[in-house]
Coordinates of C-alpha atoms in Angstrom, one line a residue:
M1 CA -41.1 45.6 -37.9
L2 CA -39.1 44.9 -34.5
R3 CA -36.5 42.2 -36.0
S4 CA -34.9 40.8 -32.8
A5 CA -34.7 37.8 -30.5
L6 CA -33.0 36.5 -27.8
L7 CA -31.7 32.9 -28.0
L8 CA -30.9 31.1 -24.3
V9 CA -28.7 28.1 -24.7
D10 CA -28.4 25.3 -21.2
A11 CA -24.5 25.3 -20.4
F12 CA -25.4 21.6 -19.1
Q13 CA -28.2 20.2 -21.8
G14 CA -26.3 22.5 -24.5
V15 CA -27.9 23.0 -28.4
E16 CA -30.8 21.1 -28.0
A17 CA -33.7 19.9 -31.1
Q18 CA -36.1 22.7 -30.2
T19 CA -33.0 25.1 -29.6
V20 CA -32.1 24.8 -33.4
A21 CA -35.8 24.7 -34.8
N22 CA -36.3 28.3 -33.0
A23 CA -32.8 29.2 -34.6
L24 CA -33.7 28.3 -37.9
A25 CA -37.0 30.4 -37.6
A26 CA -35.2 33.6 -36.3
F27 CA -32.3 33.4 -39.0
E28 CA -35.7 32.8 -41.8
H29 CA -37.1 36.4 -41.2
D30 CA -33.7 37.7 -40.6
L31 CA -34.1 38.2 -36.7
A32 CA -31.2 40.0 -35.2
I33 CA -30.2 37.4 -32.8
V34 CA -28.5 38.6 -29.4
P35 CA -27.1 34.1 -28.2
A36 CA -26.8 33.8 -24.3
L37 CA -25.5 30.6 -22.9
N38 CA -27.2 30.4 -19.5
K39 CA -26.8 28.6 -16.2
I40 CA -22.9 29.0 -16.7
D41 CA -22.5 28.9 -12.7
L42 CA -23.7 24.8 -12.2
K43 CA -20.6 22.8 -10.8
H44 CA -21.6 20.2 -14.2
A45 CA -22.4 23.2 -16.8
R46 CA -19.2 22.3 -20.0
P47 CA -19.2 25.9 -21.7
D48 CA -16.5 25.5 -24.8
E49 CA -18.5 22.1 -25.8
V50 CA -22.0 24.2 -25.9
L51 CA -20.1 27.1 -27.0
E52 CA -18.5 24.5 -29.8
E53 CA -22.4 23.2 -30.0
I54 CA -23.1 26.5 -30.8
E55 CA -20.8 27.3 -34.1
H56 CA -21.4 23.8 -35.4
S57 CA -24.5 23.7 -35.5
L58 CA -25.8 27.9 -35.7
G59 CA -22.8 29.0 -37.3
I60 CA -22.8 31.7 -34.3
Q61 CA -19.4 32.4 -33.2
P62 CA -18.2 31.8 -29.8
G63 CA -17.3 35.3 -29.3
D64 CA -21.0 36.7 -29.9
V65 CA -22.2 34.7 -26.8
L66 CA -22.8 36.1 -23.8
R67 CA -22.1 34.4 -20.5
V68 CA -25.7 35.0 -17.9
S69 CA -26.6 33.4 -14.6
G70 CA -30.0 33.9 -14.4
K71 CA -29.9 32.4 -10.8
A72 CA -26.1 34.1 -9.7
G73 CA -27.3 37.4 -11.5
L74 CA -23.9 36.8 -13.4
G75 CA -23.6 38.5 -16.5
V76 CA -27.5 39.8 -16.6
G77 CA -26.3 43.2 -17.3
E78 CA -24.2 43.2 -20.0
L79 CA -27.2 40.8 -21.5
L80 CA -29.8 43.8 -21.0
E81 CA -26.9 46.2 -22.1
A82 CA -26.3 43.8 -25.6
L83 CA -30.4 44.1 -26.3
I84 CA -29.6 47.6 -26.3
I85 CA -26.8 47.7 -28.2
R86 CA -28.0 44.6 -31.2
I87 CA -31.6 45.1 -31.5
P88 CA -32.4 47.9 -34.0
P89 CA -35.1 51.1 -33.4
P90 CA -38.6 50.0 -34.2
Q91 CA -39.5 51.3 -37.3
G92 CA -42.8 53.0 -38.9
D93 CA -44.9 56.0 -38.9
P94 CA -46.5 57.2 -36.4
D95 CA -48.0 60.4 -38.5
A96 CA -49.5 57.6 -41.0
D97 CA -53.1 56.1 -41.0
L98 CA -53.5 53.4 -37.7
Q99 CA -52.1 50.7 -38.5
A100 CA -52.0 47.7 -35.1
M101 CA -51.2 44.0 -34.8
V102 CA -53.6 42.1 -32.5
F103 CA -51.2 39.5 -31.4
D104 CA -52.9 37.7 -28.3
S105 CA -55.7 38.4 -26.1
H106 CA -58.1 37.2 -22.6
Y107 CA -60.8 37.4 -21.2
D108 CA -61.6 39.4 -17.8
E109 CA -64.5 39.1 -16.1
F110 CA -65.6 42.1 -15.2
R111 CA -63.2 44.1 -18.1
G112 CA -64.6 41.8 -20.7
A113 CA -61.5 40.8 -23.6
I114 CA -58.4 42.9 -23.4
T115 CA -56.5 43.3 -27.5
Y116 CA -52.7 43.0 -26.9
V117 CA -51.3 44.4 -30.0
R118 CA -48.3 46.1 -31.4
V119 CA -48.8 49.2 -33.8
M120 CA -47.2 49.2 -36.9
N121 CA -48.0 52.7 -37.9
G122 CA -50.2 55.7 -36.9
R123 CA -52.0 56.2 -33.4
V124 CA -54.0 55.3 -30.8
R125 CA -55.7 57.3 -28.0
K126 CA -58.5 56.8 -25.5
G127 CA -61.7 57.2 -26.6
Q128 CA -61.1 57.0 -30.5
R129 CA -63.6 54.7 -32.6
I130 CA -61.3 51.7 -34.1
K131 CA -62.1 49.2 -36.3
F132 CA -60.4 45.5 -36.4
L133 CA -60.1 44.3 -40.4
Q134 CA -61.0 40.8 -40.2
T135 CA -64.4 41.2 -38.7
G136 CA -65.8 44.7 -39.8
L137 CA -66.5 45.4 -36.3
T138 CA -66.2 49.1 -35.0
H139 CA -65.3 49.9 -31.5
E140 CA -64.6 53.0 -29.3
V141 CA -61.4 52.7 -26.5
L142 CA -62.6 52.8 -23.0
E143 CA -58.4 52.2 -21.8
L144 CA -55.6 51.7 -23.6
G145 CA -51.8 51.2 -21.8
Q146 CA -48.5 49.0 -22.3
F147 CA -47.1 46.7 -19.7
A148 CA -44.8 47.9 -17.7
P149 CA -44.5 44.6 -16.8
R150 CA -48.5 44.5 -15.5
R151 CA -51.2 47.1 -16.9
Q152 CA -50.3 50.5 -16.5
P153 CA -53.0 52.6 -18.3
C154 CA -51.7 55.8 -21.1
D155 CA -53.3 58.0 -23.2
E156 CA -51.7 57.4 -26.7
L157 CA -49.8 54.4 -28.1
Q158 CA -47.6 55.1 -31.8
A159 CA -46.1 53.2 -33.8
G160 CA -43.3 50.8 -32.5
Q161 CA -45.1 50.2 -29.1
V162 CA -46.6 47.3 -27.2
G163 CA -49.9 47.9 -25.6
Y164 CA -53.2 46.1 -24.7
L165 CA -57.3 47.7 -25.6
I166 CA -59.9 47.2 -23.7
C167 CA -63.2 48.6 -25.6
N168 CA -65.6 46.5 -23.6
I169 CA -65.7 43.3 -26.3
K170 CA -68.3 40.2 -25.1
S171 CA -66.5 37.8 -26.5
L172 CA -62.8 36.2 -27.7
K173 CA -64.9 35.4 -30.4
Q174 CA -64.7 38.9 -32.2
V175 CA -61.3 38.9 -31.4
H176 CA -59.2 37.1 -33.9
I177 CA -55.5 36.8 -33.7
G178 CA -53.1 37.9 -36.4
D179 CA -56.3 40.9 -37.1
T180 CA -55.5 44.3 -38.1
V181 CA -56.7 47.6 -35.8
G182 CA -57.9 50.9 -38.0
T183 CA -60.0 52.6 -37.9
P184 CA -63.0 53.3 -39.6
E185 CA -62.9 56.3 -41.7
H186 CA -59.4 55.4 -43.4
S187 CA -58.2 52.1 -42.6
A188 CA -54.8 50.7 -43.2
P189 CA -54.9 47.7 -46.2
A190 CA -54.6 44.6 -43.4
L191 CA -51.1 43.2 -42.5
A192 CA -50.5 39.8 -44.3
G193 CA -48.5 37.1 -43.2
Y194 CA -50.5 35.6 -40.3
H195 CA -52.0 32.3 -40.9
P196 CA -54.5 31.0 -38.4
P197 CA -53.5 28.7 -35.9
Q198 CA -54.7 24.9 -37.5
R199 CA -55.6 22.2 -35.3
M200 CA -53.3 18.7 -35.8
V201 CA -54.2 16.9 -32.9
Y202 CA -57.4 15.2 -31.3
C203 CA -58.9 13.4 -29.0
G204 CA -61.7 12.4 -26.9
L205 CA -62.4 14.0 -23.1
Y206 CA -64.5 11.8 -21.0
P207 CA -65.7 12.6 -17.7
S208 CA -65.4 9.3 -15.2
D209 CA -68.5 9.4 -14.2
G210 CA -70.6 10.7 -16.1
Q211 CA -72.4 13.0 -13.7
D212 CA -69.6 14.9 -14.1
F213 CA -70.6 16.1 -17.4
G214 CA -71.7 19.6 -17.0
E215 CA -69.0 20.7 -14.5
L216 CA -66.3 19.2 -17.5
R217 CA -68.5 21.3 -20.1
D218 CA -68.3 24.6 -18.3
A219 CA -64.4 24.1 -17.3
L220 CA -63.5 23.8 -21.2
D221 CA -66.0 27.0 -22.1
K222 CA -64.4 28.6 -19.5
L223 CA -60.7 27.6 -21.0
A224 CA -61.9 28.7 -24.8
M225 CA -62.4 31.9 -24.2
N226 CA -58.5 32.2 -23.2
D227 CA -57.3 30.0 -25.9
P228 CA -58.6 30.5 -29.4
S229 CA -56.0 27.8 -31.0
F230 CA -58.2 25.8 -28.9
E231 CA -61.4 23.4 -30.4
F232 CA -64.2 21.4 -29.2
Q233 CA -66.8 19.4 -29.8
P234 CA -69.6 17.6 -27.9
E235 CA -69.5 13.6 -28.6
T236 CA -71.0 9.8 -27.4
S237 CA -68.6 7.1 -27.5
D238 CA -70.4 3.9 -26.9
A239 CA -67.2 2.5 -24.5
L240 CA -67.1 5.9 -22.3
G241 CA -71.0 7.7 -22.5
F242 CA -70.8 11.2 -23.3
G243 CA -67.7 13.6 -23.9
F244 CA -66.3 16.2 -26.2
R245 CA -63.9 15.9 -29.4
C246 CA -61.1 18.3 -28.5
G247 CA -58.7 19.7 -31.1
F248 CA -55.3 20.7 -29.8
L249 CA -52.0 22.2 -32.0
G250 CA -49.9 19.7 -30.5
L251 CA -49.1 17.7 -28.1
L252 CA -47.6 19.7 -25.1
H253 CA -51.1 22.2 -26.2
M254 CA -52.6 18.7 -25.6
E255 CA -51.2 17.7 -22.1
I256 CA -51.2 21.8 -20.8
V257 CA -55.2 21.5 -21.5
Q258 CA -55.3 18.1 -19.9
Q259 CA -53.7 19.3 -16.7
R260 CA -55.2 22.7 -16.8
L261 CA -58.3 20.9 -17.1
E262 CA -58.1 18.2 -14.2
Q263 CA -56.4 20.7 -11.6
E264 CA -58.2 23.8 -12.1
S265 CA -61.4 22.6 -12.4
D266 CA -61.1 19.7 -10.8
V267 CA -63.0 16.9 -13.0
D268 CA -61.4 13.8 -13.2
L269 CA -60.6 12.5 -16.6
V270 CA -60.8 9.5 -19.1
Q271 CA -58.8 10.4 -21.8
T272 CA -58.6 8.3 -26.1
A273 CA -55.6 7.8 -27.6
P274 CA -54.7 11.0 -29.3
N275 CA -54.8 11.4 -33.3
V276 CA -54.5 13.5 -36.3
T277 CA -56.3 14.9 -39.3
Y278 CA -56.1 13.0 -43.0
Q279 CA -57.3 14.3 -45.9
I280 CA -59.4 12.0 -48.7
I281 CA -59.9 12.8 -52.1
N282 CA -63.4 10.6 -53.5
R283 CA -64.0 9.2 -57.0
Q284 CA -66.1 12.9 -57.6
G285 CA -62.6 14.3 -56.6
E286 CA -63.7 16.6 -53.2
L287 CA -61.1 17.3 -51.0
L288 CA -62.5 15.2 -47.2
E289 CA -61.2 16.1 -43.9
I290 CA -60.9 13.3 -41.3
H291 CA -60.7 14.3 -37.9
R292 CA -61.9 10.8 -36.8
P293 CA -62.5 7.0 -38.5
Q294 CA -65.9 6.5 -38.5
E295 CA -65.8 9.5 -41.3
V296 CA -64.0 7.0 -43.8
P297 CA -65.8 6.9 -46.5
N298 CA -65.8 3.2 -47.9
S299 CA -62.8 1.3 -50.0
G300 CA -64.6 1.9 -53.5
E301 CA -65.0 6.1 -52.9
I302 CA -61.5 6.9 -52.4
E303 CA -59.4 7.9 -54.6
E304 CA -56.7 8.7 -53.0
F305 CA -55.2 9.1 -48.6
R306 CA -53.4 11.1 -47.6
Q307 CA -51.8 11.0 -44.0
P308 CA -49.1 14.5 -42.5
I309 CA -45.5 14.0 -42.7
V310 CA -43.8 15.6 -40.6
R311 CA -39.4 16.1 -40.7
V312 CA -38.5 15.4 -36.9
N313 CA -34.8 17.2 -35.5
L314 CA -33.7 14.1 -32.9
I315 CA -30.6 15.1 -30.8
V316 CA -29.1 12.3 -29.0
P317 CA -25.6 11.4 -28.0
C318 CA -23.5 9.8 -30.3
D319 CA -23.9 6.6 -28.3
F320 CA -27.1 5.7 -28.5
I321 CA -27.6 6.3 -32.4
G322 CA -28.0 3.0 -33.7
A323 CA -31.4 2.7 -31.3
V324 CA -32.6 5.9 -32.0
M325 CA -32.7 4.9 -36.1
K326 CA -34.8 1.5 -35.0
L327 CA -37.2 3.2 -33.5
C328 CA -37.9 5.6 -36.5
Q329 CA -37.5 3.0 -39.0
D330 CA -40.4 0.9 -37.0
R331 CA -42.1 3.9 -37.8
R332 CA -41.9 3.6 -41.4
G333 CA -39.4 7.0 -40.7
V334 CA -37.2 8.2 -43.9
P335 CA -33.7 9.2 -42.6
H336 CA -33.1 12.5 -44.1
A337 CA -29.7 13.4 -42.7
T338 CA -27.2 13.0 -39.8
E339 CA -25.4 15.5 -38.9
Y340 CA -22.8 15.7 -35.4
L341 CA -22.7 18.3 -33.4
S342 CA -19.9 17.3 -30.8
P343 CA -17.8 14.4 -31.0
T344 CA -20.1 13.2 -28.3
R345 CA -23.7 14.4 -29.7
A346 CA -25.7 14.4 -33.4
M347 CA -28.6 15.3 -34.9
L348 CA -30.9 13.5 -37.1
R349 CA -33.1 14.2 -39.3
Y350 CA -36.2 12.3 -40.4
D351 CA -39.3 12.4 -41.9
L352 CA -41.7 10.2 -40.2
P353 CA -46.0 10.4 -40.3
L354 CA -47.1 12.3 -37.9
A355 CA -49.7 9.9 -36.6
E356 CA -46.3 7.5 -35.4
V357 CA -45.0 10.9 -33.6
I358 CA -47.5 11.6 -31.1
Y359 CA -48.6 8.5 -29.8
D360 CA -45.3 7.9 -27.9
L361 CA -42.2 8.6 -29.7
H362 CA -41.2 11.3 -27.3
D363 CA -41.2 8.7 -24.4
K364 CA -39.6 6.0 -26.7
L365 CA -37.2 8.1 -27.1
K366 CA -36.5 9.3 -23.9
S367 CA -36.4 5.7 -22.8
A368 CA -33.9 4.8 -25.4
T369 CA -31.3 7.4 -25.2
R370 CA -31.3 7.3 -21.7
G371 CA -33.3 11.0 -20.9
Y372 CA -31.0 12.4 -22.9
G373 CA -32.6 12.8 -26.6
T374 CA -34.7 15.6 -27.4
M375 CA -36.8 16.2 -30.8
N376 CA -38.6 18.9 -32.1
Y377 CA -40.9 18.3 -35.7
E378 CA -42.5 20.8 -38.6
L379 CA -45.5 19.9 -40.4
L380 CA -44.5 19.3 -44.3
G381 CA -47.6 19.1 -45.6
Y382 CA -50.4 15.9 -46.5
F383 CA -48.7 13.0 -48.5
P384 CA -50.2 10.7 -50.5
A385 CA -50.3 6.6 -48.6
D386 CA -51.4 3.1 -48.7
L387 CA -53.7 3.9 -45.6
V388 CA -57.4 1.7 -44.5
R389 CA -59.2 2.1 -41.6
L390 CA -59.2 -1.0 -39.6
D391 CA -62.7 -2.4 -38.3
I392 CA -63.4 -4.5 -35.1
L393 CA -65.9 -6.6 -35.0
V394 CA -67.7 -8.2 -32.0
N395 CA -70.6 -10.3 -32.3
G396 CA -70.9 -9.4 -35.9
N397 CA -71.4 -5.5 -35.6
R398 CA -69.0 -3.1 -35.8
V399 CA -67.4 -1.6 -32.9
E400 CA -66.7 2.6 -34.2
A401 CA -64.9 2.8 -30.4
L402 CA -62.6 0.4 -31.9
S403 CA -61.5 1.9 -35.4
V404 CA -58.0 3.1 -36.4
I405 CA -57.0 4.1 -39.6
C406 CA -52.9 2.7 -39.8
D407 CA -51.0 2.1 -42.8
R408 CA -52.2 -1.4 -44.9
A409 CA -48.4 -2.9 -43.6
D410 CA -49.0 -3.2 -40.4
A411 CA -52.8 -3.6 -40.4
D412 CA -52.4 -7.0 -39.9
R413 CA -50.0 -6.7 -36.5
R414 CA -52.1 -4.3 -34.7
G415 CA -55.4 -6.5 -35.9
R416 CA -53.9 -9.5 -34.2
A417 CA -52.5 -7.2 -31.4
V418 CA -56.6 -5.6 -30.6
V419 CA -58.7 -9.2 -31.0
K420 CA -56.6 -11.4 -28.4
K421 CA -56.5 -8.2 -26.1
L422 CA -60.4 -8.4 -26.6
K423 CA -61.0 -11.7 -26.3
S424 CA -58.8 -11.6 -22.7
E425 CA -61.0 -8.7 -21.4
I426 CA -64.5 -9.4 -22.5
D427 CA -66.4 -11.9 -20.2
R428 CA -67.5 -15.9 -21.2
H429 CA -71.6 -15.2 -22.4
M430 CA -74.2 -18.0 -23.0
F431 CA -73.4 -18.0 -26.3
E432 CA -69.6 -17.8 -28.1
I433 CA -68.5 -14.4 -30.2
A434 CA -66.7 -13.7 -32.1
I435 CA -64.1 -10.5 -32.5
Q436 CA -62.4 -10.1 -35.7
A437 CA -60.8 -6.9 -37.7
A438 CA -61.6 -6.5 -40.6
V439 CA -60.0 -3.6 -43.7
G440 CA -62.9 -3.7 -45.5
S441 CA -65.1 -6.7 -45.9
R442 CA -61.8 -8.8 -45.3
V443 CA -60.7 -10.6 -42.3
I444 CA -57.5 -10.7 -41.2
A445 CA -57.4 -11.7 -37.5
R446 CA -59.9 -13.2 -35.6
E447 CA -60.4 -15.1 -31.8
T448 CA -63.3 -16.2 -30.1
V449 CA -64.2 -16.2 -26.5
P450 CA -66.0 -19.9 -26.1
A451 CA -69.4 -20.1 -24.4
M452 CA -69.7 -20.8 -21.0
R453 CA -71.4 -24.7 -20.8
K454 CA -74.0 -26.2 -18.9
N455 CA -73.7 -30.2 -18.6
V456 CA -77.0 -30.2 -19.9
T457 CA -76.8 -34.7 -19.0
A458 CA -75.4 -34.5 -15.7
K459 CA -78.8 -35.7 -14.8
C460 CA -79.2 -38.9 -16.9
Y461 CA -77.7 -41.2 -16.0
G462 CA -77.5 -45.2 -18.3
G463 CA -80.4 -46.0 -20.7
D464 CA -79.7 -45.1 -24.5
I465 CA -77.4 -43.0 -25.7
T466 CA -80.4 -41.0 -28.1
R467 CA -81.7 -39.2 -24.8
K468 CA -78.5 -37.4 -24.4
R469 CA -78.4 -36.6 -28.7
K470 CA -82.3 -35.0 -28.1
L471 CA -80.8 -33.1 -24.9
W472 CA -77.3 -32.3 -26.5
A473 CA -79.3 -30.7 -29.8
K474 CA -81.8 -29.1 -27.9
Q475 CA -78.5 -26.9 -26.3
R476 CA -77.1 -26.1 -29.8
E477 CA -80.1 -24.6 -30.8
G478 CA -81.0 -22.8 -28.1
K479 CA -77.3 -21.0 -28.3
K480 CA -77.8 -20.6 -32.1
R481 CA -81.2 -18.9 -31.1
M482 CA -79.5 -17.2 -28.1
K483 CA -76.3 -16.0 -31.1
S484 CA -78.7 -14.3 -32.9
I485 CA -80.7 -11.8 -31.0
G486 CA -77.8 -11.6 -27.9
Q487 CA -75.5 -8.6 -27.0
V488 CA -72.2 -8.2 -25.9
D489 CA -71.6 -6.5 -22.6
I490 CA -68.0 -4.7 -23.6
P491 CA -66.9 -3.5 -20.6
Q492 CA -64.5 0.0 -20.5
K493 CA -61.3 -1.8 -18.8
A494 CA -61.0 -3.4 -22.4
F495 CA -62.5 -0.3 -24.6
M496 CA -58.9 1.2 -22.8
A497 CA -56.8 -1.7 -23.3
V498 CA -56.9 -1.6 -26.9
L499 CA -56.4 1.9 -26.5
E500 CA -53.0 0.9 -24.7
T501 CA -52.5 -1.7 -27.4
G502 CA -52.4 0.8 -30.6
G503 CA -49.3 2.0 -30.5
D504 CA -47.3 -1.1 -29.4
K505 CA -44.0 -1.4 -31.7

């Protein structure tokens, strides 16, 4: 296989968290690294300091780093020449059985699914029948070609080449990234090492106008055709009406999907707070995946509650180390390591629950470091934790849209914050409204919205007090009966206010 990578580092921003993560992934897979320092023409560029950071954090000698500027064209020729010299040629046997890896695909309205492949061994020709080993489907190659950089048809692709295949495939669901393409007669073994994308972040997308539900569904269908890592399913919310439950690879993926829906499809969206997938082992030993708080069983049925933990790399100026440490500790972070990349910059490693990272950690980091902090995270796995489902009860009825999964030690604080916020958002009714936060059957916080009062004794003047007492007793009985059968109207702004409250620390 082709084992090489071009590592670009900004001459002004320096080594960032994403730079370290990508470089370590390349080292782990034994890739040949071609390092380059970009934007050296900037007025505020600091190439010498950045080269020192590269040497300290990545172990790359400054003499091996090329200095380039894509805008001014400085060093571009030397970079292209270095790519030719340092990158080893691709390996593969053109005379062996066909073995090609599917690494991407997209849907064309007129040609169907277009499959991008890297031919590992053998050859593939126009008019040849091929077989996708994972799905077992057989197709005829109607067109193939290379990228130069646009699609350029050719008659054959052989070992070591990258190109595309058009086989009149009607749906992208028939093409799986990581699949192996062979021949129906002599199929080579499937290529190993690929893992399907795992959705880690979930949120609800609802149209702000209920009449746009059909348009949102069509927009999601079109988006999913070209993005196999994105999934969605319809759901209903008491507060927001009809919408969709969507799964994403991460926060960046979620932001890109939201922006594409709003800009390309012109759909005004209401997005709920993002949450993550949890795991539960019940008393029968079954492993359950929990995507929504409503799916959490009763506490008596839970043997073990697991949450996803991520390793977060934060690169910050040394002046803000204390603020960043406090930020991570407030979010149940466990310190792992601290490393100084230069006299002015340091890298902190923390193990944090993914739920604490996805909500607003990036925004808080930028605020704490005046915009100079960067972060990157990778999933470590699911680990046991003391988690509970926090329920919100309004007038004795549980509101499922307001249920959340949180740490037991944080449940009291969040419960008090939510009921206090709801009290200020729910309008007064003719009867008293109790707003409670509960963990299981235990109520941990309560606020009361007082009833609207009417002076039923205003018409009474003078006379015996018993007349007034009868009127007050009749009023109490009426309010008691109204409370037992009355419905509480919770406005949509109350739900959105609670979502904002959930991330406060």
